[in-house]
XYZ file of C-alpha atoms in Angstrom:
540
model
C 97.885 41.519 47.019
C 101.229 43.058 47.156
C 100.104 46.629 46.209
C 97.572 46.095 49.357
C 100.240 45.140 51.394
C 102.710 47.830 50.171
C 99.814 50.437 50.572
C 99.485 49.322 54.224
C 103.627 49.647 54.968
C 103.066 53.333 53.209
C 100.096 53.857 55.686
C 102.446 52.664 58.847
C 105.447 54.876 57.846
C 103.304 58.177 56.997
C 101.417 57.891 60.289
C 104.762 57.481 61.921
C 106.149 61.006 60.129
C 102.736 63.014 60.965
C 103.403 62.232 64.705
C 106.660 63.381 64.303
C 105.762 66.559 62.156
C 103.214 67.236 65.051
C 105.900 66.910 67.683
C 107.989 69.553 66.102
C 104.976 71.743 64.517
C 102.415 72.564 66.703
C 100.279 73.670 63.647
C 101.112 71.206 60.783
C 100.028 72.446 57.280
C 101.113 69.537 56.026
C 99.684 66.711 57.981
C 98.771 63.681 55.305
C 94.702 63.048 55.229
C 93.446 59.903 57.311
C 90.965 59.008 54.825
C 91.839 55.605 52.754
C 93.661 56.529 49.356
C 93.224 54.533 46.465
C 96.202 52.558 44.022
C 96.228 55.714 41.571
C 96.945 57.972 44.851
C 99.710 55.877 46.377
C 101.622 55.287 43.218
C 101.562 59.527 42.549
C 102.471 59.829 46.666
C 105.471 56.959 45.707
C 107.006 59.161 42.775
C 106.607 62.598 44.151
C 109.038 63.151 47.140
C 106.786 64.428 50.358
C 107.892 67.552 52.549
C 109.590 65.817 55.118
C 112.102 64.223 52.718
C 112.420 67.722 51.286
C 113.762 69.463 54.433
C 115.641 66.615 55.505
C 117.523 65.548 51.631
C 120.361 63.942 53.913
C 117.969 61.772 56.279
C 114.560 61.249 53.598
C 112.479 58.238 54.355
C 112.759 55.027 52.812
C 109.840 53.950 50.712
C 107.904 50.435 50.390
C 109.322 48.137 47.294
C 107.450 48.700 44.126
C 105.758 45.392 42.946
C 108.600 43.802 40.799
C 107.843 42.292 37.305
C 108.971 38.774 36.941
C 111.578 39.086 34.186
C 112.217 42.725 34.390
C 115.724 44.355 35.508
C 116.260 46.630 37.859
C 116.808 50.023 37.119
C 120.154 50.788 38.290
C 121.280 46.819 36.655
C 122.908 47.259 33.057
C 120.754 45.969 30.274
C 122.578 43.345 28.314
C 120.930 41.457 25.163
C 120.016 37.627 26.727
C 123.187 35.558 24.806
C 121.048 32.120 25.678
C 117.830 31.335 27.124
C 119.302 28.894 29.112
C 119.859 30.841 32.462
C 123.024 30.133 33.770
C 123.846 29.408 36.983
C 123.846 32.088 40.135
C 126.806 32.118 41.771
C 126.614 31.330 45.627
C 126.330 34.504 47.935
C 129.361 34.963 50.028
C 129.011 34.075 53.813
C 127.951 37.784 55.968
C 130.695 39.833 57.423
C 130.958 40.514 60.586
C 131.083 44.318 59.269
C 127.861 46.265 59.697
C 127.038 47.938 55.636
C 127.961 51.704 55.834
C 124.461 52.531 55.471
C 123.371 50.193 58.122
C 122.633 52.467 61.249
C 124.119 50.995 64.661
C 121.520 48.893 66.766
C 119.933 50.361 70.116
C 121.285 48.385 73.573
C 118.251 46.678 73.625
C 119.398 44.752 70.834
C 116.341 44.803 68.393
C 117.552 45.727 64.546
C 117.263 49.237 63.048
C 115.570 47.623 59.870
C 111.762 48.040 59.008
C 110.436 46.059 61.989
C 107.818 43.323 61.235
C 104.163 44.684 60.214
C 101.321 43.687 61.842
C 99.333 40.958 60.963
C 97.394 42.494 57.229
C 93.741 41.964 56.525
C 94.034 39.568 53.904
C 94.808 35.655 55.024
C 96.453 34.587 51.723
C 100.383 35.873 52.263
C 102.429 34.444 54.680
C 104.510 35.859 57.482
C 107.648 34.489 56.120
C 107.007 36.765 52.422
C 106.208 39.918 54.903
C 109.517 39.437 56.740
C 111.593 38.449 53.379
C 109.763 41.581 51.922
C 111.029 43.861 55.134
C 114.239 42.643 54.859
C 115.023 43.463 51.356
C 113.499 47.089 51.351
C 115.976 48.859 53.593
C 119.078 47.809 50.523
C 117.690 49.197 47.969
C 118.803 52.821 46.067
C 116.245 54.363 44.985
C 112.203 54.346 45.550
C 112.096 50.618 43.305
C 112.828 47.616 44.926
C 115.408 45.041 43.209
C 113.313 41.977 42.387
C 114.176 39.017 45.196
C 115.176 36.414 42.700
C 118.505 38.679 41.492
C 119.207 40.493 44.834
C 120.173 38.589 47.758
C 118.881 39.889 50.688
C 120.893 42.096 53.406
C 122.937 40.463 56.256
C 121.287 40.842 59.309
C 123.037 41.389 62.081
C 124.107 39.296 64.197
C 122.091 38.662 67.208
C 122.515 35.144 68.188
C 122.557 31.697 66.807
C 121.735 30.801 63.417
C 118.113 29.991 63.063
C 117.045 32.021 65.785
C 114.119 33.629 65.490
C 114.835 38.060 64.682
C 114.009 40.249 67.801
C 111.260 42.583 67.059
C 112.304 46.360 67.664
C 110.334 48.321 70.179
C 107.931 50.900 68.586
C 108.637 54.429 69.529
C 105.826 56.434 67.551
C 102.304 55.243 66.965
C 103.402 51.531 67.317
C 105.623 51.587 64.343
C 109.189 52.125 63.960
C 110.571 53.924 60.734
C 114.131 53.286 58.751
C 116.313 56.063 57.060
C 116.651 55.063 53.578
C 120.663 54.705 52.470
C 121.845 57.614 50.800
C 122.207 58.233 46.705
C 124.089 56.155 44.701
C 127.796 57.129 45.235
C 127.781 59.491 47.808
C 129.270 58.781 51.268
C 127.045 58.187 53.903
C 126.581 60.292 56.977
C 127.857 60.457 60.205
C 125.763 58.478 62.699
C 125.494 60.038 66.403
C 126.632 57.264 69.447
C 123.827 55.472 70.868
C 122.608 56.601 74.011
C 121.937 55.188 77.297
C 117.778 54.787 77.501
C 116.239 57.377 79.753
C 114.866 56.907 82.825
C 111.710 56.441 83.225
C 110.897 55.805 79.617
C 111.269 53.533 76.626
C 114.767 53.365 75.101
C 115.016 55.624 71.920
C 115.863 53.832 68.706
C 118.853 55.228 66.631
C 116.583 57.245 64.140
C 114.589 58.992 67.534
C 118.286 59.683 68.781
C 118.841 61.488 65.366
C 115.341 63.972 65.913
C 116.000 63.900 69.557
C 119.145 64.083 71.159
C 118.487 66.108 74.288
C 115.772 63.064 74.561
C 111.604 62.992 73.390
C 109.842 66.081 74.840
C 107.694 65.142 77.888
C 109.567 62.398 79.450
C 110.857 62.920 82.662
C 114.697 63.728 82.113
C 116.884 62.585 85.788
C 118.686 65.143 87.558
C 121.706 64.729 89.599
C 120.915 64.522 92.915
C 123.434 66.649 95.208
C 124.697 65.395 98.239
C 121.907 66.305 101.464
C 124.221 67.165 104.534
C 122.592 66.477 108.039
C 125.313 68.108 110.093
C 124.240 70.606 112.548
C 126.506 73.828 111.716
C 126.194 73.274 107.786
C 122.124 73.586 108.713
C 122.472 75.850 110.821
C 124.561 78.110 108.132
C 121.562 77.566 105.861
C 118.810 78.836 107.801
C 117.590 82.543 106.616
C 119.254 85.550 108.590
C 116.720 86.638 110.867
C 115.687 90.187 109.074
C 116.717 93.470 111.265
C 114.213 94.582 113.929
C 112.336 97.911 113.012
C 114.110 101.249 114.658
C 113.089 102.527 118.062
C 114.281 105.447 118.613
C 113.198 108.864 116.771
C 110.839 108.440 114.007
C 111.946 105.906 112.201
C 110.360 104.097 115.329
C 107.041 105.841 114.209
C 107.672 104.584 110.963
C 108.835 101.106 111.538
C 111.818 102.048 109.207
C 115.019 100.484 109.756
C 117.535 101.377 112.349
C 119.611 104.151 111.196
C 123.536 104.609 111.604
C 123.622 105.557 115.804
C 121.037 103.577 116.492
C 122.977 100.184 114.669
C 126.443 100.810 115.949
C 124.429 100.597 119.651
C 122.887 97.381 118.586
C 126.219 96.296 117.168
C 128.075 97.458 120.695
C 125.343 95.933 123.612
C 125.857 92.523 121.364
C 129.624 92.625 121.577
C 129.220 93.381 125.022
C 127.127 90.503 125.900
C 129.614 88.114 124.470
C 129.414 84.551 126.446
C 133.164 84.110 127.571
C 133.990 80.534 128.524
C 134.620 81.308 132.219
C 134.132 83.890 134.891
C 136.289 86.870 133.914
C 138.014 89.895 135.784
C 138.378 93.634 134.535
C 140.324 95.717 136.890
C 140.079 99.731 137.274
C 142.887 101.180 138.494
C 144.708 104.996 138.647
C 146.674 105.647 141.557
C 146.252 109.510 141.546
C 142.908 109.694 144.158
C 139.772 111.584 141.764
C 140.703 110.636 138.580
C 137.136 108.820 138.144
C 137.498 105.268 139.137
C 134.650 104.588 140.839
C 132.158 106.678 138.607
C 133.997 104.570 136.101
C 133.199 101.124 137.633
C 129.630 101.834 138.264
C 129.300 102.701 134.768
C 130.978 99.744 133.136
C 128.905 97.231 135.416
C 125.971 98.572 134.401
C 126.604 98.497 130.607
C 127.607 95.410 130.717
C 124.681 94.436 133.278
C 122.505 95.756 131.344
C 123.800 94.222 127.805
C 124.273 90.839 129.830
C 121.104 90.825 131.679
C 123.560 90.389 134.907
C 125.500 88.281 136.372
C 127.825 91.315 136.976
C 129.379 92.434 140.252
C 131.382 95.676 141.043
C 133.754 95.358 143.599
C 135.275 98.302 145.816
C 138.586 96.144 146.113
C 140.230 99.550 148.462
C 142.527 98.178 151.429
C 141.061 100.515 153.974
C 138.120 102.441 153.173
C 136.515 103.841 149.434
C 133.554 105.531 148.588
C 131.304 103.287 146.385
C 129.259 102.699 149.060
C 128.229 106.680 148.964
C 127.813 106.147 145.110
C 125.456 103.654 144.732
C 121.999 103.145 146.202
C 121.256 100.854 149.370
C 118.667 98.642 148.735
C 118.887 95.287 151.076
C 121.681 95.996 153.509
C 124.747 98.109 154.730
C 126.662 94.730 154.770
C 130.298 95.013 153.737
C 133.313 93.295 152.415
C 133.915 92.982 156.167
C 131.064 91.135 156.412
C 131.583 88.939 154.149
C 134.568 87.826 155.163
C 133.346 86.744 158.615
C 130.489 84.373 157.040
C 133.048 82.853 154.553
C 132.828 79.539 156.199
C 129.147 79.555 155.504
C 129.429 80.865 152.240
C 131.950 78.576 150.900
C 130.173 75.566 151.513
C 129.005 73.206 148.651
C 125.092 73.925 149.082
C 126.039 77.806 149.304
C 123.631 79.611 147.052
C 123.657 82.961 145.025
C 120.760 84.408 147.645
C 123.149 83.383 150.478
C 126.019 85.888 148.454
C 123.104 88.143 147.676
C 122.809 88.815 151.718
C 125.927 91.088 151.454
C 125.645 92.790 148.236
C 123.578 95.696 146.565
C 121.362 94.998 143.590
C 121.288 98.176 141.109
C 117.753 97.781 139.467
C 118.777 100.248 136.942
C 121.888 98.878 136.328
C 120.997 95.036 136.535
C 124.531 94.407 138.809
C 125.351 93.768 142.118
C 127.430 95.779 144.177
C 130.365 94.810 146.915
C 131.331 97.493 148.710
C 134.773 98.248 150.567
C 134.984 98.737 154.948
C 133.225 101.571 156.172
C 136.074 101.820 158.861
C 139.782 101.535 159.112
C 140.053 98.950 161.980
C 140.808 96.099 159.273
C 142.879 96.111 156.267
C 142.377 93.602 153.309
C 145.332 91.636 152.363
C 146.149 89.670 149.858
C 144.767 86.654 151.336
C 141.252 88.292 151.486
C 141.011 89.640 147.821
C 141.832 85.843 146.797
C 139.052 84.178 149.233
C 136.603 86.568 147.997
C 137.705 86.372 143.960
C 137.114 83.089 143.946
C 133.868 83.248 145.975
C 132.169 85.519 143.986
C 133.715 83.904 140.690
C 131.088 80.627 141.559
C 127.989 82.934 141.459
C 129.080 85.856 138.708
C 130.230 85.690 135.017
C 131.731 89.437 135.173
C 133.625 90.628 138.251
C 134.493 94.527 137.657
C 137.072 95.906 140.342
C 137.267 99.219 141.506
C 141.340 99.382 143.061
C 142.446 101.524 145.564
C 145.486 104.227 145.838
C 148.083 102.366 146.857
C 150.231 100.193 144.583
C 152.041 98.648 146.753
C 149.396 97.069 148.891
C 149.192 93.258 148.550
C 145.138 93.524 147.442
C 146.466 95.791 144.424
C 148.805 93.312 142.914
C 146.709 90.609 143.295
C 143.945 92.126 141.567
C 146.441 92.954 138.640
C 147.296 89.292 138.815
C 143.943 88.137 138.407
C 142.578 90.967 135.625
C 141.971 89.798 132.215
C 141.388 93.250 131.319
C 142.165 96.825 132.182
C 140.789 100.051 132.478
C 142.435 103.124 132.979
C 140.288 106.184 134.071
C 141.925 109.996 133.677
C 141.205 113.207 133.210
C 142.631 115.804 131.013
C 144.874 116.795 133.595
C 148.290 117.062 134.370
C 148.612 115.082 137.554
C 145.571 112.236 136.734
C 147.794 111.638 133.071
C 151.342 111.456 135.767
C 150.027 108.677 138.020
C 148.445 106.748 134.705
C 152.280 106.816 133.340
C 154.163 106.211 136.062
C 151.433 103.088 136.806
C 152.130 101.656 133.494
C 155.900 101.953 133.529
C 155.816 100.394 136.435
C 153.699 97.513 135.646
C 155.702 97.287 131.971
C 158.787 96.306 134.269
C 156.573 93.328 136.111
C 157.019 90.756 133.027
C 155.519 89.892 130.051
C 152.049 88.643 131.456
C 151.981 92.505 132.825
C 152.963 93.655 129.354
C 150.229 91.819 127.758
C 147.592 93.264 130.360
C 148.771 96.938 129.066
C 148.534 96.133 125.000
C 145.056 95.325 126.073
C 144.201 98.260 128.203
C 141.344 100.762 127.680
C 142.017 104.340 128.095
C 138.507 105.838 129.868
C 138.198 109.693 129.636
C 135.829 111.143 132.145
C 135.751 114.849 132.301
C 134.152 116.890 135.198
C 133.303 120.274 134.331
C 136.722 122.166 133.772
C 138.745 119.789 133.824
C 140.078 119.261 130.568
C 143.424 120.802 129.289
C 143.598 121.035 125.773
C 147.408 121.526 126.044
C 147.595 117.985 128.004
C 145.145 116.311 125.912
C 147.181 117.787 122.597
C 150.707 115.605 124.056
C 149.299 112.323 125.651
C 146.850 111.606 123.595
C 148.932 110.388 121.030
C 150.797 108.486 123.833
C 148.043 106.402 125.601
C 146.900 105.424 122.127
C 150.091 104.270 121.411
C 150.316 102.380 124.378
C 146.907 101.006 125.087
C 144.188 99.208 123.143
C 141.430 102.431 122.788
C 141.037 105.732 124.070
C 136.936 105.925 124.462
C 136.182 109.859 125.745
C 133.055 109.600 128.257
C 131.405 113.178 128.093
C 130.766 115.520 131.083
C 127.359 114.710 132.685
C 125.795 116.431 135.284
C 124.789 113.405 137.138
C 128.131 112.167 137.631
C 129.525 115.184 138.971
C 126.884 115.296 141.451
C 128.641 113.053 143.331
C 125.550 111.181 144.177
C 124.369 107.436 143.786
C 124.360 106.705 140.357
C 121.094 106.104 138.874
C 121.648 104.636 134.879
C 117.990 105.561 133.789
C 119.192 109.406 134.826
C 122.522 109.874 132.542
C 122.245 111.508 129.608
C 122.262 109.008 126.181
C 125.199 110.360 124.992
C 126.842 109.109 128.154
C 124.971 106.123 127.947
C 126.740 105.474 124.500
C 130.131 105.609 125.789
C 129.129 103.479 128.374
C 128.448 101.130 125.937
C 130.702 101.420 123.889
C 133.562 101.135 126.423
C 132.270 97.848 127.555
C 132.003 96.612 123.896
C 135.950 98.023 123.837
C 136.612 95.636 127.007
C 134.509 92.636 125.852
C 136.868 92.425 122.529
C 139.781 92.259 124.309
C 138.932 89.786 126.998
C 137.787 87.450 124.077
C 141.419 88.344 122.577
C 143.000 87.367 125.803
C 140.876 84.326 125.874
C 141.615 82.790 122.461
C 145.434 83.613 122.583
C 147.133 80.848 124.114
C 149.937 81.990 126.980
């Protein structure tokens, strides 16, 4: 009976090393047979040490007890010649210590022992449970593959679990339904480190020490938690993590033809029309202003409102802010009406009312379809003079309905329309020509307006230098000694080149300038747009 029930432990704990072997060797060579083997083949398997306690010496399996002899020693007990048959009296066991045995591995949280757990219930009807759990407990103390017989060894201290009396928690199986024990080490020899218990995974069974030993990263195929990182819901940080939108195919040359991307001209334009579209946070004012009569102002204005109109998509006006009479009005093309700054003036009570509307501006302006802006332009006679009253009504007017105001200035710096529009500019632009008297009246104009305070002194550190040739007009010799000085003094010197449609003298059509001069069009209202967003962020 107890070679049958021995044979059945051996069964449990090989089945419980070939799942193990199969979990580490996907091709086992060594897997142990599954049919029934008979008392001659389990006592050979006993004695002869399998593979698995071969490549592990330090952690080998612990075998079933051997059936003990009644009478017979046990191997590792010295033989001494009986003195009396009269057995004497065994001397009573001393009470458990707290102090788990050094071979003892430590128990798992959920508190079941680390000892051979209890076997199922056997085939045969004749042994009791109480000899299979005595049995269990006295096979993990033993040294060797021969059990101690039970009436000379006490049994191991279990540990302690609760009350006395209480019946021993049953371990939870991890392989196959059965749990295995590490047999103690040889005789003599200390015993190995044991690895911390770990927490049970989530999501599965806990692991029992041994499993920890074979599997400390945790048993292949259950789900292992990952940290979850912190989800933001804020608007800019998912904003910032949305893909760039990828770069629009060329479409000029034949990289358009292509669809190939964009190549060095063609990106600094896309780079300049965005800078000059730039939202600012209020209506804004860029003045043009030489006092020397030719030196390109108004060419200059009509220009920069239609880069920007056309960056923009409107919402830009150019103003011909002259006190008497300028030419803008000969320079750009009449579409809806000859109406005049005069004009406007006299319907300002109408126009300044709260239901006033952009068409009701509109009346007294010319759209530019080429140019997407709107035009103001100046008295076509000299009977009335604009003061400085007039320049404010109408800045602040055309400030409700337009997000760019771009003012062409007259000759004469000491009229009271010329220093208010310096007042109001957030930028400036000063045209000239490579020419000794158009250079003159662009220094003497910023010495004087470097002696009008530090708001004045500002507007020049920001100032754009615009270069607009005519044919013959540049002076190398001129352009050799203040060049260096208007770069000094102003934010940029951008060079427009000579085009024959702005010396014609005609209305300026955008769609007819040459690209070249289309470029510097854009790029000098790119130049303006990144200083009016410096003047905007810098507090005064």
């Amino acid at each position: 009976m107890t070679d049958s029930h021995n044979s059945g432990q051996h069964k449990d704990r090989e089945a419980a090393a070939a799942e193990v072997r199969r979990m580490w060797q996907p091709t086992p060579s060594w897997t142990q047979p599954d049919e029934p083997a008979t008392d001659e083949e389990t006592q050979t398997a006993e004695e002869t040490p399998d593979a698995l306690s071969e490549e592990f010496p330090g952690d080998s399996w612990s075998r079933p007890a051997a059936q003990s002899v009644p009478g017979q020693p046990a191997p590792w007990e010295k033989q001494t010649p009986a003195v009396s048959p009269t057995p004497e009296p065994q001397p009573t066991p001393a009470p458990a210590k707290p102090s788990t045995p050094s071979w003892t591995q430590p128990a798992a949280e959920s508190g079941a022992s680390w000892t051979q757990p209890v076997a199922e219930k056997p085939d045969f009807d004749d042994e009791s449970v109480d000899d299979v759990k005595a049995t269990d407990e006295v096979a993990p103390t033993v040294h060797g593959s021969h059990a101690a017989p039970t009436a000379d060894v006490p049994a191991a201290p279990a540990h302690d679990s609760g009350p006395a009396g209480a019946p021993e928690p049953v371990p939870t199986p991890v392989f196959g339904g059965q749990s295995f024990s590490v047999s103690p080490p040889p005789f003599g020899q200390a015993a190995p480190s044991t690895p911390p218990a770990q927490a049970p995974q989530q999501g599965g069974q806990p692991l029992s020490p041994a499993a920890q030993h074979f599997f400390p990263q945790g048993v292949p195929g259950q789900n292992v938690p990952q940290q979850q990182r912190e989800v933001s819901y804020r608007t800019d940080e998912l904003m910032q993590a949305l893909p760039l939108p990828r770069e629009a195919p060329a479409e000029r040359g034949v990289r358009s033809v292509l669809r190939l991307r964009p190549g060095t001209s063609e990106r600094s334009d896309r780079i300049a029309r965005a800078t000059a579209a730039t939202a600012f946070r209020r209506p804004v004012t860029i003045v043009v202003a030489n006092p020397k009569g030719g030196s390109g102002k108004t060419p200059t204005t009509l220009l920069l409102a239609g880069a920007l109109g056309q960056a923009r998509g409107g919402g830009v006006v150019a103003w011909d802010n002259n006190e008497l009479r300028g030419n803008m009005h000969l320079r750009t093309h009449d579409t809806n009406a000859r109406s005049t700054v005069t004009d406007m003036l006299q319907a300002m009570a109408m126009l300044t009312q709260p239901d006033a509307r952009l068409g009701d501006v509109a009346a007294y302006l010319r759209h530019q379809v080429s140019g997407q802006y709107d035009v103001l332009t100046s008295a076509t006679t000299t009977y009335a003079q604009i003061e400085a009253k007039d320049f404010d009504q109408i800045h602040r007017l055309l400030s409700r309905f337009y997000k760019v105001l771009v003012i062409d200035t007259g000759n004469n710096e000491g009229s009271s329309n010329w220093r208010e529009a310096m007042k109001a500019a957030d930028a400036l632009v000063i045209p000239i020509k490579w020419k000794s008297l158009s250079c003159a009246a662009a220094v003497q104009m910023l010495e004087e307006l470097d002696n009008q305070g530090p708001e004045a002194q500002r507007l020049i550190r920001r100032a754009i230098i615009a270069v607009s040739n005519g044919p013959g007009d540049i002076n190398r010799e001129v352009e050799k000694q203040l060049r260096p000085y208007f770069e000094s003094r102003a934010a940029a010197v951008v060079d427009i080149p000579t085009d024959q449609h702005i010396a014609a003298e005609g209305a300026l059509d955008h769609s007819a300038l040459q690209p070249a001069t289309r470029r510097a069009g854009l790029e000098l209202a790119a130049r303006v747009s990144e200083q009016i967003s410096i003047a905007l962020n810098v507090p005064r």
